[in-house]
Short mmCIF file of N, CA and C in Angstrom, two decimals:
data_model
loop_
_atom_site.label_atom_id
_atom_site.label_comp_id
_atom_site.label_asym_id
_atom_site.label_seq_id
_atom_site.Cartn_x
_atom_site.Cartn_y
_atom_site.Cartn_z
N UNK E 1 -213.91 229.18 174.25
CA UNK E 1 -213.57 228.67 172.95
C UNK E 1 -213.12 227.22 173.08
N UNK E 2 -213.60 225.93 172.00
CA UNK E 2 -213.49 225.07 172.30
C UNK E 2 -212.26 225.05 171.06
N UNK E 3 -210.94 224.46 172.00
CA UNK E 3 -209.92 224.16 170.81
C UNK E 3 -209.66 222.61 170.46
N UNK E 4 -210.08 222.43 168.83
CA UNK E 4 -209.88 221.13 168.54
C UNK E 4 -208.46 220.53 168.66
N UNK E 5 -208.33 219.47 168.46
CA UNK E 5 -206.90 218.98 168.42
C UNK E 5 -206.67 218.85 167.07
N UNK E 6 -205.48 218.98 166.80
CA UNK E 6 -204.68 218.91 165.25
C UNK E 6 -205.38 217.91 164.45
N UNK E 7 -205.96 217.88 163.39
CA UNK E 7 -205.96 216.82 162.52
C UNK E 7 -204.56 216.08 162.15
N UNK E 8 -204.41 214.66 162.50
CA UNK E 8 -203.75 213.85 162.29
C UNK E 8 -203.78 213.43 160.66
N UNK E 9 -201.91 213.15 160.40
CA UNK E 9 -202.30 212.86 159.01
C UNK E 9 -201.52 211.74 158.79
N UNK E 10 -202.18 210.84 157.63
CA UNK E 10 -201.57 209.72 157.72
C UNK E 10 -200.05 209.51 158.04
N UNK E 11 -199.03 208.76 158.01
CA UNK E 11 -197.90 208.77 157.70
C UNK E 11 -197.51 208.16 156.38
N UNK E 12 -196.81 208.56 155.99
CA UNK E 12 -196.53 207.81 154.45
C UNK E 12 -196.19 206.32 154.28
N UNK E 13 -195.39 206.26 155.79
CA UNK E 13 -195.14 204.58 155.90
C UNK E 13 -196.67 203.70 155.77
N UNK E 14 -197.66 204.11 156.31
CA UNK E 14 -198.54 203.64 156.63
C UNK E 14 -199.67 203.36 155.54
N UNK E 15 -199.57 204.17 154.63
CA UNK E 15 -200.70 204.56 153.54
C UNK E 15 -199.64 203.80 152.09
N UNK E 16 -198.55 203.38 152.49
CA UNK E 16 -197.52 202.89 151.90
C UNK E 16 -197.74 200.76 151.98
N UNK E 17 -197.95 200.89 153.05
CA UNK E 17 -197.86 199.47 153.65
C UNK E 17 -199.47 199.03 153.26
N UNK E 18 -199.95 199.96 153.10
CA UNK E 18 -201.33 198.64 153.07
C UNK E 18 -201.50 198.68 151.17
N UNK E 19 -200.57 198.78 150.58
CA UNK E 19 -200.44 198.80 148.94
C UNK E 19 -200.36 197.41 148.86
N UNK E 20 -199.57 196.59 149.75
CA UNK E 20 -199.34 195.19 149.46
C UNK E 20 -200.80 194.48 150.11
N UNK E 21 -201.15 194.83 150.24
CA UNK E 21 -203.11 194.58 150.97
C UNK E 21 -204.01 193.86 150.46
N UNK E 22 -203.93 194.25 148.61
CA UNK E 22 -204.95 193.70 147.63
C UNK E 22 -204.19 193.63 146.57
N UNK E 23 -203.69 191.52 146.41
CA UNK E 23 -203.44 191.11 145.15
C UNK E 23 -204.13 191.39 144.25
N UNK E 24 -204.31 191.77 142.87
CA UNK E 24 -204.74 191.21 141.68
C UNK E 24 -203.93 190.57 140.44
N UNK E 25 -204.42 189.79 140.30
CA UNK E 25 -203.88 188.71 139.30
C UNK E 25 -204.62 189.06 137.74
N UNK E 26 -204.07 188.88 136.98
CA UNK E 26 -204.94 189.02 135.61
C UNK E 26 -203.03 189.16 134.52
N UNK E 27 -203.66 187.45 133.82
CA UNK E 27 -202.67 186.67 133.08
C UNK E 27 -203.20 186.20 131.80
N UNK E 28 -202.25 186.01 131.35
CA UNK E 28 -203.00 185.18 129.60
C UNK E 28 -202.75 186.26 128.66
N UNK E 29 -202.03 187.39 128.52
CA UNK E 29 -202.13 188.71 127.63
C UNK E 29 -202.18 187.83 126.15
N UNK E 30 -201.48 187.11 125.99
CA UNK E 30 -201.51 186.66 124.66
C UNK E 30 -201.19 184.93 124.39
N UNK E 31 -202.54 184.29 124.46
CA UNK E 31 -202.70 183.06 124.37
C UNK E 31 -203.44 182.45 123.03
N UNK E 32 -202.51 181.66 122.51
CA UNK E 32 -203.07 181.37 121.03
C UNK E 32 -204.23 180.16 121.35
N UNK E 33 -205.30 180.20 120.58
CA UNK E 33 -206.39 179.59 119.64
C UNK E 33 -205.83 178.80 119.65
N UNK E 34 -206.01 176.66 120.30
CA UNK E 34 -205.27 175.90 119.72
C UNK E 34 -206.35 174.40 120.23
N UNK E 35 -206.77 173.68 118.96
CA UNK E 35 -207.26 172.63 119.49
C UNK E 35 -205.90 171.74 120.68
N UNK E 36 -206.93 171.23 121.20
CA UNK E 36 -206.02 170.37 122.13
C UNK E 36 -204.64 169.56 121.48
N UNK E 37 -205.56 168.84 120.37
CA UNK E 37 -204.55 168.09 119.71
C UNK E 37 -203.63 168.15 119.17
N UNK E 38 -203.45 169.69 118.97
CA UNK E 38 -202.82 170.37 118.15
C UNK E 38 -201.32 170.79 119.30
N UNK E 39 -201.89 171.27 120.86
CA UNK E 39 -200.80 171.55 121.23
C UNK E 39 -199.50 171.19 121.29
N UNK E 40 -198.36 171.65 121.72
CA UNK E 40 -197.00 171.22 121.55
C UNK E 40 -196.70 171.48 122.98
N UNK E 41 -196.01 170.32 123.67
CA UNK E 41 -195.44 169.93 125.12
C UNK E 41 -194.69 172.14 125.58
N UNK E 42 -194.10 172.27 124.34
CA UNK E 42 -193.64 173.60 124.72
C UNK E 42 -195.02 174.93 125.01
N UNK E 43 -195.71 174.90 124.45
CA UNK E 43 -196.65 176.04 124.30
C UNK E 43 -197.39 176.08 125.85
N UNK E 44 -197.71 174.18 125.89
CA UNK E 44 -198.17 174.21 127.19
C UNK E 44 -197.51 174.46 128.73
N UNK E 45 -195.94 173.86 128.53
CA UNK E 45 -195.39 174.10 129.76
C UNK E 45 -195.13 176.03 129.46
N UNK E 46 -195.11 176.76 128.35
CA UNK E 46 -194.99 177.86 128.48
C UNK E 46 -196.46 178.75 129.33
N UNK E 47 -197.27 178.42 129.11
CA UNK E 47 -198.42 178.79 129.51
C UNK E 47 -198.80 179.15 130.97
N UNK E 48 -198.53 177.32 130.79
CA UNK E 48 -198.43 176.94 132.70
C UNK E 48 -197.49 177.61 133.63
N UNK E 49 -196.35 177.89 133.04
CA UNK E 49 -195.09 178.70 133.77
C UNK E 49 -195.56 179.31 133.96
N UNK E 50 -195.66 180.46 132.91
CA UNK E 50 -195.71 182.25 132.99
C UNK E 50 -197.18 181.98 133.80
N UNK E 51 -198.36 181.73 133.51
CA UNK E 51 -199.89 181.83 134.24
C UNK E 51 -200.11 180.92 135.53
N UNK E 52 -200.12 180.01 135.91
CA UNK E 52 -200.01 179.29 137.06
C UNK E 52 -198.61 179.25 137.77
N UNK E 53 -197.50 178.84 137.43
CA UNK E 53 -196.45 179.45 138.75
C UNK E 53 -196.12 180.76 138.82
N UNK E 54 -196.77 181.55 137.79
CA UNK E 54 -196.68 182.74 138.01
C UNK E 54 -197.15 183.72 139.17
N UNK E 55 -199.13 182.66 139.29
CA UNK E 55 -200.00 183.14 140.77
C UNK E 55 -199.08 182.69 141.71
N UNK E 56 -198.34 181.62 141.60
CA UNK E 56 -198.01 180.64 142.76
C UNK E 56 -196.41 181.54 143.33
N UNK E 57 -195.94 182.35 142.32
CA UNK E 57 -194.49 183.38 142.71
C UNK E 57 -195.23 184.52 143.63
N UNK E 58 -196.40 184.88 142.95
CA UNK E 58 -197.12 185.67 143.88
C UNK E 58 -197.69 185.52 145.40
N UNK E 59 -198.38 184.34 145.69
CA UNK E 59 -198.72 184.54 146.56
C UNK E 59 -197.39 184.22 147.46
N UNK E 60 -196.21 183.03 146.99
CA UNK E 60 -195.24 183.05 147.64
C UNK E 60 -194.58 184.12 148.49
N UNK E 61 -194.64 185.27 147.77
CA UNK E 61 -194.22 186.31 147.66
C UNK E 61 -195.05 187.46 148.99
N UNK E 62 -196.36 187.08 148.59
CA UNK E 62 -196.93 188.43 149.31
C UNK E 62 -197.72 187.49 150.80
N UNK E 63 -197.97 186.40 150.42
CA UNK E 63 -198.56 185.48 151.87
C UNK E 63 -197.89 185.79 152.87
N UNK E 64 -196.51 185.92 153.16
CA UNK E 64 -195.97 186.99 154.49
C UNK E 64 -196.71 187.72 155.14
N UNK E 65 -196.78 189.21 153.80
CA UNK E 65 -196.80 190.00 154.32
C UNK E 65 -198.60 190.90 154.79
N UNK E 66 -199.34 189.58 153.58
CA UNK E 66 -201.17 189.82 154.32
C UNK E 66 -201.14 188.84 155.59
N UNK E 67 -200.13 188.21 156.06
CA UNK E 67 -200.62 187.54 157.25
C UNK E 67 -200.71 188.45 158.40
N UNK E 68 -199.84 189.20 157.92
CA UNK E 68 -199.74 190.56 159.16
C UNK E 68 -200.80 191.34 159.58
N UNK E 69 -201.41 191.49 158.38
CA UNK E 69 -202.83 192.83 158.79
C UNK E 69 -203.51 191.94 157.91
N UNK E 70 -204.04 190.93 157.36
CA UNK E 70 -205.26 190.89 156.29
C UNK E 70 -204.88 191.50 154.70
N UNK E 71 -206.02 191.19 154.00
CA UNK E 71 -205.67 191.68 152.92
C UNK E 71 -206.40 190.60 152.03
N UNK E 72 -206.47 190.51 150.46
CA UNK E 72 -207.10 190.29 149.60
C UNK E 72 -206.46 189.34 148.26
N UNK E 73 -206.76 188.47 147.80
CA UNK E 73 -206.43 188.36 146.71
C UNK E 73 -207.29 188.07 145.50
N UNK E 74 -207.76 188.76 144.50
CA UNK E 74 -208.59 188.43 143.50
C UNK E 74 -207.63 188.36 142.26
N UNK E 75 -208.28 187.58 141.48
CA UNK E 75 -207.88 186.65 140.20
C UNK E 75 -208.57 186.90 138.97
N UNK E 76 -208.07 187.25 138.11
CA UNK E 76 -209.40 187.18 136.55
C UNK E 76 -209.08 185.70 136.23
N UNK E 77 -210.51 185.36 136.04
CA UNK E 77 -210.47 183.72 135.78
C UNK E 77 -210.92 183.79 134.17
N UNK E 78 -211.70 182.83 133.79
CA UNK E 78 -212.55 182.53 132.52
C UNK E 78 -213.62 181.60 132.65
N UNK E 79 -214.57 182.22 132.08
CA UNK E 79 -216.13 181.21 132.23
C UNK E 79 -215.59 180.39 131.21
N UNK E 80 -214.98 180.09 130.82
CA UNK E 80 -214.37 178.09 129.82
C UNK E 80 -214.25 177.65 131.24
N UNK E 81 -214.06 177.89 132.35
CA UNK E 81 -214.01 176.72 133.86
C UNK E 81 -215.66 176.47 133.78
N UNK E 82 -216.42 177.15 133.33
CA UNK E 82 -218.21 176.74 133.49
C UNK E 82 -218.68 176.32 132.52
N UNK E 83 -217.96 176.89 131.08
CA UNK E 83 -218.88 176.47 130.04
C UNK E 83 -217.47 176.68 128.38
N UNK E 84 -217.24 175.36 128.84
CA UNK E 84 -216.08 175.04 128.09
C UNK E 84 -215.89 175.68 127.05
N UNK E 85 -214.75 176.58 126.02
CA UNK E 85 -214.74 177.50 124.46
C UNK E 85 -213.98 176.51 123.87
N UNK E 86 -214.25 176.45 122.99
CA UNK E 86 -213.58 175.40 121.88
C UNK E 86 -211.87 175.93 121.68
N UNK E 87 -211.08 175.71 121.83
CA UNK E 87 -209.88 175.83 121.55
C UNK E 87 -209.40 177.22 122.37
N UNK E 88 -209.72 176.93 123.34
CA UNK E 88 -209.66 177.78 124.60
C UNK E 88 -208.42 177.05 125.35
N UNK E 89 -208.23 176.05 125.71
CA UNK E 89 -207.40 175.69 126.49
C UNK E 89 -205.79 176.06 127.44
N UNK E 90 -205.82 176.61 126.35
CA UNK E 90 -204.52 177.05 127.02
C UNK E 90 -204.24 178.86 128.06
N UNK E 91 -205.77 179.41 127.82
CA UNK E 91 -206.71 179.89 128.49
C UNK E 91 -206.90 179.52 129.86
N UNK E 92 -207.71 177.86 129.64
CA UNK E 92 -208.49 177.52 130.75
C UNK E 92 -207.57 177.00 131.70
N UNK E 93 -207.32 176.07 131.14
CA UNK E 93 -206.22 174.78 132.37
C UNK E 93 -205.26 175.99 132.69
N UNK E 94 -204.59 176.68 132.58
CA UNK E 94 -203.79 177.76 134.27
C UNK E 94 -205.00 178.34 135.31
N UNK E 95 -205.99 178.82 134.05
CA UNK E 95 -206.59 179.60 135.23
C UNK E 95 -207.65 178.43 136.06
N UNK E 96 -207.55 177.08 135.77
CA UNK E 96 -208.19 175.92 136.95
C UNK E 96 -206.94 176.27 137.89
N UNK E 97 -205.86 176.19 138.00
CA UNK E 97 -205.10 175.65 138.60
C UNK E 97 -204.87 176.87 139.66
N UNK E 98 -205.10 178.16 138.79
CA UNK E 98 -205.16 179.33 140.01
C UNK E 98 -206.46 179.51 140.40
N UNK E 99 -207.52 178.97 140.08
CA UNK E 99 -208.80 178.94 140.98
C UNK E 99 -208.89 178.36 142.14
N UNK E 100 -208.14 176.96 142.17
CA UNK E 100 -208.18 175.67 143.08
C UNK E 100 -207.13 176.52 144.28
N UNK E 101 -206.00 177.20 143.49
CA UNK E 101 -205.18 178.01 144.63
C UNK E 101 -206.11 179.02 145.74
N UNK E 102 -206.86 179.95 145.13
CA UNK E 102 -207.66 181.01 145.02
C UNK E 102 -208.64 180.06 146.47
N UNK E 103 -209.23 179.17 146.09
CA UNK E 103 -209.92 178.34 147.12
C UNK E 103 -209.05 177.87 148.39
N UNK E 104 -208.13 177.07 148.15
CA UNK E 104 -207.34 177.26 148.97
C UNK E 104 -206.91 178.22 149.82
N UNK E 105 -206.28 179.05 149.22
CA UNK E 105 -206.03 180.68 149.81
C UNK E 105 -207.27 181.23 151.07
N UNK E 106 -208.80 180.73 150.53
CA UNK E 106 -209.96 181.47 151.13
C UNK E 106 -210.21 180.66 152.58
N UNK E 107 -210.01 178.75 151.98
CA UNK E 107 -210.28 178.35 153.25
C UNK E 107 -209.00 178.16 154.40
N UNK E 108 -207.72 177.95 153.58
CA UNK E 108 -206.84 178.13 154.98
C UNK E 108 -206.53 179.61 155.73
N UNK E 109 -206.46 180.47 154.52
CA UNK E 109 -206.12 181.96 155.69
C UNK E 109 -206.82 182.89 155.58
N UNK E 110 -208.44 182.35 155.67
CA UNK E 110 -209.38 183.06 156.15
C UNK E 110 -209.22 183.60 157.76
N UNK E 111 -208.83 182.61 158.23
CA UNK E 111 -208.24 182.99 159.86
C UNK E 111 -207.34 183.85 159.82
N UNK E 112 -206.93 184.09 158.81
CA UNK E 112 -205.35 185.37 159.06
C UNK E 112 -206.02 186.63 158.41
N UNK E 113 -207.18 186.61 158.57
CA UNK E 113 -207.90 187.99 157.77
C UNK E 113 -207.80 188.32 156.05
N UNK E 114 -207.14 186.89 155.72
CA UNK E 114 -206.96 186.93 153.89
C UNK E 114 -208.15 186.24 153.70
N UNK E 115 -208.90 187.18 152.24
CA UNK E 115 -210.24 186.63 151.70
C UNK E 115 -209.57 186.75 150.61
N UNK E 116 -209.83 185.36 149.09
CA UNK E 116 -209.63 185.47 147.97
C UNK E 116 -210.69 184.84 147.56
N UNK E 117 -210.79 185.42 145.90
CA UNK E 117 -211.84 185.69 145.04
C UNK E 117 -211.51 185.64 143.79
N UNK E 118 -211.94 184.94 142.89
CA UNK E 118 -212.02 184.60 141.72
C UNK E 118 -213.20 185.42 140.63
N UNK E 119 -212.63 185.82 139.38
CA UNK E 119 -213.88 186.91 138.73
C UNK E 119 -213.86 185.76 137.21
N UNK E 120 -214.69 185.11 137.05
CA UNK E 120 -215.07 184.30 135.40
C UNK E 120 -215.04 185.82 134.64
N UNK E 121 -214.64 186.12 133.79
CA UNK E 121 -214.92 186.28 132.78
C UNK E 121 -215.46 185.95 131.62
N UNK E 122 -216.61 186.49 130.77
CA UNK E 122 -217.04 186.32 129.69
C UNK E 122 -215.84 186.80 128.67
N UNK E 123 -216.52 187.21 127.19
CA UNK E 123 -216.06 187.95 126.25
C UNK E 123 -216.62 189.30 127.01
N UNK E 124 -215.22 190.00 126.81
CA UNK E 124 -214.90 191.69 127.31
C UNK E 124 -214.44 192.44 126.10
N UNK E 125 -215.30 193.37 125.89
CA UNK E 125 -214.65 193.85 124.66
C UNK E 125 -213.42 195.27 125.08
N UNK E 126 -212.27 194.58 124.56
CA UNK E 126 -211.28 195.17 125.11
C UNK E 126 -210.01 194.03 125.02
N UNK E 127 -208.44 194.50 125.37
CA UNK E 127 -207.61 193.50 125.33
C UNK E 127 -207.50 192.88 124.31
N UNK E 128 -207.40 191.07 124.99
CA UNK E 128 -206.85 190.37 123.97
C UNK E 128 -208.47 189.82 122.98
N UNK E 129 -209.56 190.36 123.33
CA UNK E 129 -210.70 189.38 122.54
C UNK E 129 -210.37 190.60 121.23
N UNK E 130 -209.77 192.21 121.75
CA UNK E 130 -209.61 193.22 120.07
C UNK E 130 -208.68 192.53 119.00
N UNK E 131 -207.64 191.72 119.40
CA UNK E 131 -206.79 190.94 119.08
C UNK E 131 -207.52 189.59 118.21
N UNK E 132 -208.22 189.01 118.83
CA UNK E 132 -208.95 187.76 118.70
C UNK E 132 -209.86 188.04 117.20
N UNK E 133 -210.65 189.23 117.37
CA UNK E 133 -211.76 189.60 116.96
C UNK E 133 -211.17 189.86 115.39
N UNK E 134 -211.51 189.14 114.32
CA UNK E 134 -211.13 189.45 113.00
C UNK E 134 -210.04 188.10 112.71
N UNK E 135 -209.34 187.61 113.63
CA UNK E 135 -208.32 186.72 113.04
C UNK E 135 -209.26 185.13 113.66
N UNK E 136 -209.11 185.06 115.33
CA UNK E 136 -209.60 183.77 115.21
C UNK E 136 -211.35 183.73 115.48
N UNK E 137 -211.44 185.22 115.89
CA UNK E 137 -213.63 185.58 116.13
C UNK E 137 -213.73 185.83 114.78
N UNK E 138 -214.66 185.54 113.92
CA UNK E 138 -215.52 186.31 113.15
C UNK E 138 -216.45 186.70 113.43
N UNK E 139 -216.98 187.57 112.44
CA UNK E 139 -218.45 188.67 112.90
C UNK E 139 -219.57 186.96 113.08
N UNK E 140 -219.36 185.82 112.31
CA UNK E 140 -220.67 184.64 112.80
C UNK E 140 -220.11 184.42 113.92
N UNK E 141 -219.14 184.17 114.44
CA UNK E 141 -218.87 183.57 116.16
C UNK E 141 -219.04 184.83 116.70
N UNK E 142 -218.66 185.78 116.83
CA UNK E 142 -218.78 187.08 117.93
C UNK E 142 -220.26 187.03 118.17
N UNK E 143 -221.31 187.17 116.80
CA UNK E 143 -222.94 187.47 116.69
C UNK E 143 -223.18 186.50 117.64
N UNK E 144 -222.97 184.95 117.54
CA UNK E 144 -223.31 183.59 118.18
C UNK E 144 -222.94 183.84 119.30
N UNK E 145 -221.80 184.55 119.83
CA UNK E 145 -221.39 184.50 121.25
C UNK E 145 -222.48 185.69 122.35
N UNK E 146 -222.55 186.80 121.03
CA UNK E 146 -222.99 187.59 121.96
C UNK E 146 -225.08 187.29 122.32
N UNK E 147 -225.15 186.27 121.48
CA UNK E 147 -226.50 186.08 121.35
C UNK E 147 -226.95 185.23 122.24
N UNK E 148 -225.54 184.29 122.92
CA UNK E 148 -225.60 183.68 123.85
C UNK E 148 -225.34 183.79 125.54
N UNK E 149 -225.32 185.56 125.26
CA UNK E 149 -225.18 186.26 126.58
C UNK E 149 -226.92 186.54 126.79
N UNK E 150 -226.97 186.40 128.25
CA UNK E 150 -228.79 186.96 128.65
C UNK E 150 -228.62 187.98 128.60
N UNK E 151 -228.25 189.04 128.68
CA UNK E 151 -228.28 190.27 127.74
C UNK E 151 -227.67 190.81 126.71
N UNK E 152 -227.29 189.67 125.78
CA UNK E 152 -227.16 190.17 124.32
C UNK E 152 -226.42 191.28 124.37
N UNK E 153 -225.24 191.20 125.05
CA UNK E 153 -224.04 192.06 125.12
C UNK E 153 -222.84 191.98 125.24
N UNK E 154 -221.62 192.51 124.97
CA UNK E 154 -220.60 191.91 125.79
C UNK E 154 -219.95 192.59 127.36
N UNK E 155 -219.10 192.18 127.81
CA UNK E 155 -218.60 193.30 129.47
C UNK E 155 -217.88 194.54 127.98
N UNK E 156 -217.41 195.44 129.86
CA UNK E 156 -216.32 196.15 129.48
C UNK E 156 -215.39 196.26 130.29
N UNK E 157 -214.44 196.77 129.64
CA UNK E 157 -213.33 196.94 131.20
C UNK E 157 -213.51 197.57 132.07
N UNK E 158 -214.58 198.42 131.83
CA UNK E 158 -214.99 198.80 133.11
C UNK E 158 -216.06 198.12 134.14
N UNK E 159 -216.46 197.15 133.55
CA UNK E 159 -217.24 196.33 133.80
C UNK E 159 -216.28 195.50 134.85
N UNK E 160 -215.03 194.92 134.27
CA UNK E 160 -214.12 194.32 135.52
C UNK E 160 -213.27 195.53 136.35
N UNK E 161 -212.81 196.20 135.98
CA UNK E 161 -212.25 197.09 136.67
C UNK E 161 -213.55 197.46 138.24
N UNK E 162 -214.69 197.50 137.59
CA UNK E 162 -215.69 197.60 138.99
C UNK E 162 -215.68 196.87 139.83
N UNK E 163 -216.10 195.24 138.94
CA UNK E 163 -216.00 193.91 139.98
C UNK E 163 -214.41 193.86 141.23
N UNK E 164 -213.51 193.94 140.12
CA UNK E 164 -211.96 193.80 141.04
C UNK E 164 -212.14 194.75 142.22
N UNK E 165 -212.73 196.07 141.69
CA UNK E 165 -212.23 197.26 143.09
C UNK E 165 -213.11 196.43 144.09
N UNK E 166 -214.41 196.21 144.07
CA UNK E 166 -215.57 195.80 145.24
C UNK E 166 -214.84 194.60 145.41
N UNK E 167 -214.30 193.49 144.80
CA UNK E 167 -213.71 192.73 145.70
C UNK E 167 -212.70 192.54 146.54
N UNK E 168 -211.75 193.87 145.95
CA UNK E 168 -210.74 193.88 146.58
C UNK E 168 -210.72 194.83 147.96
N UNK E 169 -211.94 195.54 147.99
CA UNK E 169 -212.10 196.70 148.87
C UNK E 169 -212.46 196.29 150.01
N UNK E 170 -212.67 196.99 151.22
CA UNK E 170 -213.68 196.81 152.33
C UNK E 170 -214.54 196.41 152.02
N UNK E 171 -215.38 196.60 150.96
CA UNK E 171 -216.81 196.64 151.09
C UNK E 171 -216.73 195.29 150.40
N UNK E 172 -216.04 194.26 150.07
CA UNK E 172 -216.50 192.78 149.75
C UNK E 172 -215.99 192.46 151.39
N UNK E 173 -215.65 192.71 152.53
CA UNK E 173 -215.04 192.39 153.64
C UNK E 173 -215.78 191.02 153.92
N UNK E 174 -216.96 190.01 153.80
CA UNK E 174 -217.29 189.21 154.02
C UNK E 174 -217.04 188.17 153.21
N UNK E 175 -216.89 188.91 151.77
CA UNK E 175 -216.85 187.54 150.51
C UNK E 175 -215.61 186.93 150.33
N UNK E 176 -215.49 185.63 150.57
CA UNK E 176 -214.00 184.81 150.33
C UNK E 176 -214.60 183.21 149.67
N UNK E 177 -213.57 182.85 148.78
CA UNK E 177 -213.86 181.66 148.40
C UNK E 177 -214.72 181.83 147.22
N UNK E 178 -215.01 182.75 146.77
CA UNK E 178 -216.13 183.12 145.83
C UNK E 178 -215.89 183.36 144.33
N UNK E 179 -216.96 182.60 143.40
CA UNK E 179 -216.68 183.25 142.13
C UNK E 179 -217.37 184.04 142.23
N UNK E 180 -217.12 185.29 141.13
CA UNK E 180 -218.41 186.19 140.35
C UNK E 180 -218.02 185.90 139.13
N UNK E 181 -219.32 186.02 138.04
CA UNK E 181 -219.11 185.43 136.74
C UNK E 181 -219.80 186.58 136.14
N UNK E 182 -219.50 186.89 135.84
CA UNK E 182 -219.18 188.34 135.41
C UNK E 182 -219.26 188.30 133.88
N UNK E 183 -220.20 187.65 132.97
CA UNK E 183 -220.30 186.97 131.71
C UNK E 183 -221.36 187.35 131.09
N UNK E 184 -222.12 188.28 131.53
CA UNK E 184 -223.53 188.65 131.16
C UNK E 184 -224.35 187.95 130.81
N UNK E 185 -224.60 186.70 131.32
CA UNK E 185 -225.77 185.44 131.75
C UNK E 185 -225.02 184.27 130.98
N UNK E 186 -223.46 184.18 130.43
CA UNK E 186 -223.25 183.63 129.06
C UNK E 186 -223.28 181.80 129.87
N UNK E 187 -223.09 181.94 131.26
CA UNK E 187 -223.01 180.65 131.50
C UNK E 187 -224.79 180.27 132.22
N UNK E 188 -225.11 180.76 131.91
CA UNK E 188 -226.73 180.19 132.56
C UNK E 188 -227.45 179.65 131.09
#
């Protein structure tokens, strides 16, 4: 009789510790519609706080502890970094500023086994565009937007919820430094 040896089972410390493994970032819950000209010194340094030193508390925070074993950081960005939205701004300019981090992040501690990744977003139907949709979208901008996707659609959250897991998983293990635009053709 051949006797196997015990199946080994994780330890809890262990299956515990690699939770801090894979950042995700995803900011902006509620950002107002505002021509540029229109903004106020407050709205913007509010923006910039909470969404850009906000990535920047984060990685402060967790760059320790992926230097140890590797690990991940992905970001929800916005295709306004590719293909500018009209009164988007306060949108766009944090999430430049956590992209340029995001790059950073890929080319200095790629050597420490950290890969980060950036996801553009289109219009997702879901969140803040259900919010958007009726006050600052109407049914002529939503039709125009979605007509300007190559497949005449919009995402879903499950649509990012997919992208984030594959980038954050093993199985993106090669991709760093990278957007995916994730917009359904809206920037081509």
């Amino acid at each position: 009789m051949i006797r196997r040896p015990p199946r080994s089972t994780p330890k809890p410390s262990s299956a515990a510790s690699d939770v801090y493994k894979r950042q995700v970032n995803a900011t902006g819950a509620d950002i107002k519609m505002r021509w540029i000209n229109s903004l106020t010194y407050d709205e913007w340094k509010d923006v910039m706080h909470n969404d850009a030193d906000g990535f920047f508390n984060l990685v402060q925070n967790s760059l320790p502890l992926l230097k140890k074993k590797g690990g991940s950081y992905t970001t929800i960005s916005s295709i306004g970094l590719s293909r500018w939205p009209t009164k988007d701004i306060l949108s766009v300019a944090p999430k430049a500023v956590i992209d340029a981090l995001i790059t950073g992040l890929a080319r200095e501690e790629g050597r420490n086994g950290i890969r980060a990744n950036s996801i553009q977003l289109g219009i997702i139907e879901a969140g803040l565009f259900l919010r958007l949709r009726g006050n600052d979208y109407d049914e002529r901008y939503i039709e125009a937007a979605k007509n300007n996707t190559a497949l005449k659609r919009f995402g879903s959250a499950e649509d990012v919820s997919d992208a984030v897991i594959f980038l954050s998983s093993n199985r993106g293990n090669y991709i760093t430094g990278q957007t995916l635009f994730l917009d359904g053709g809206f920037r081509i």
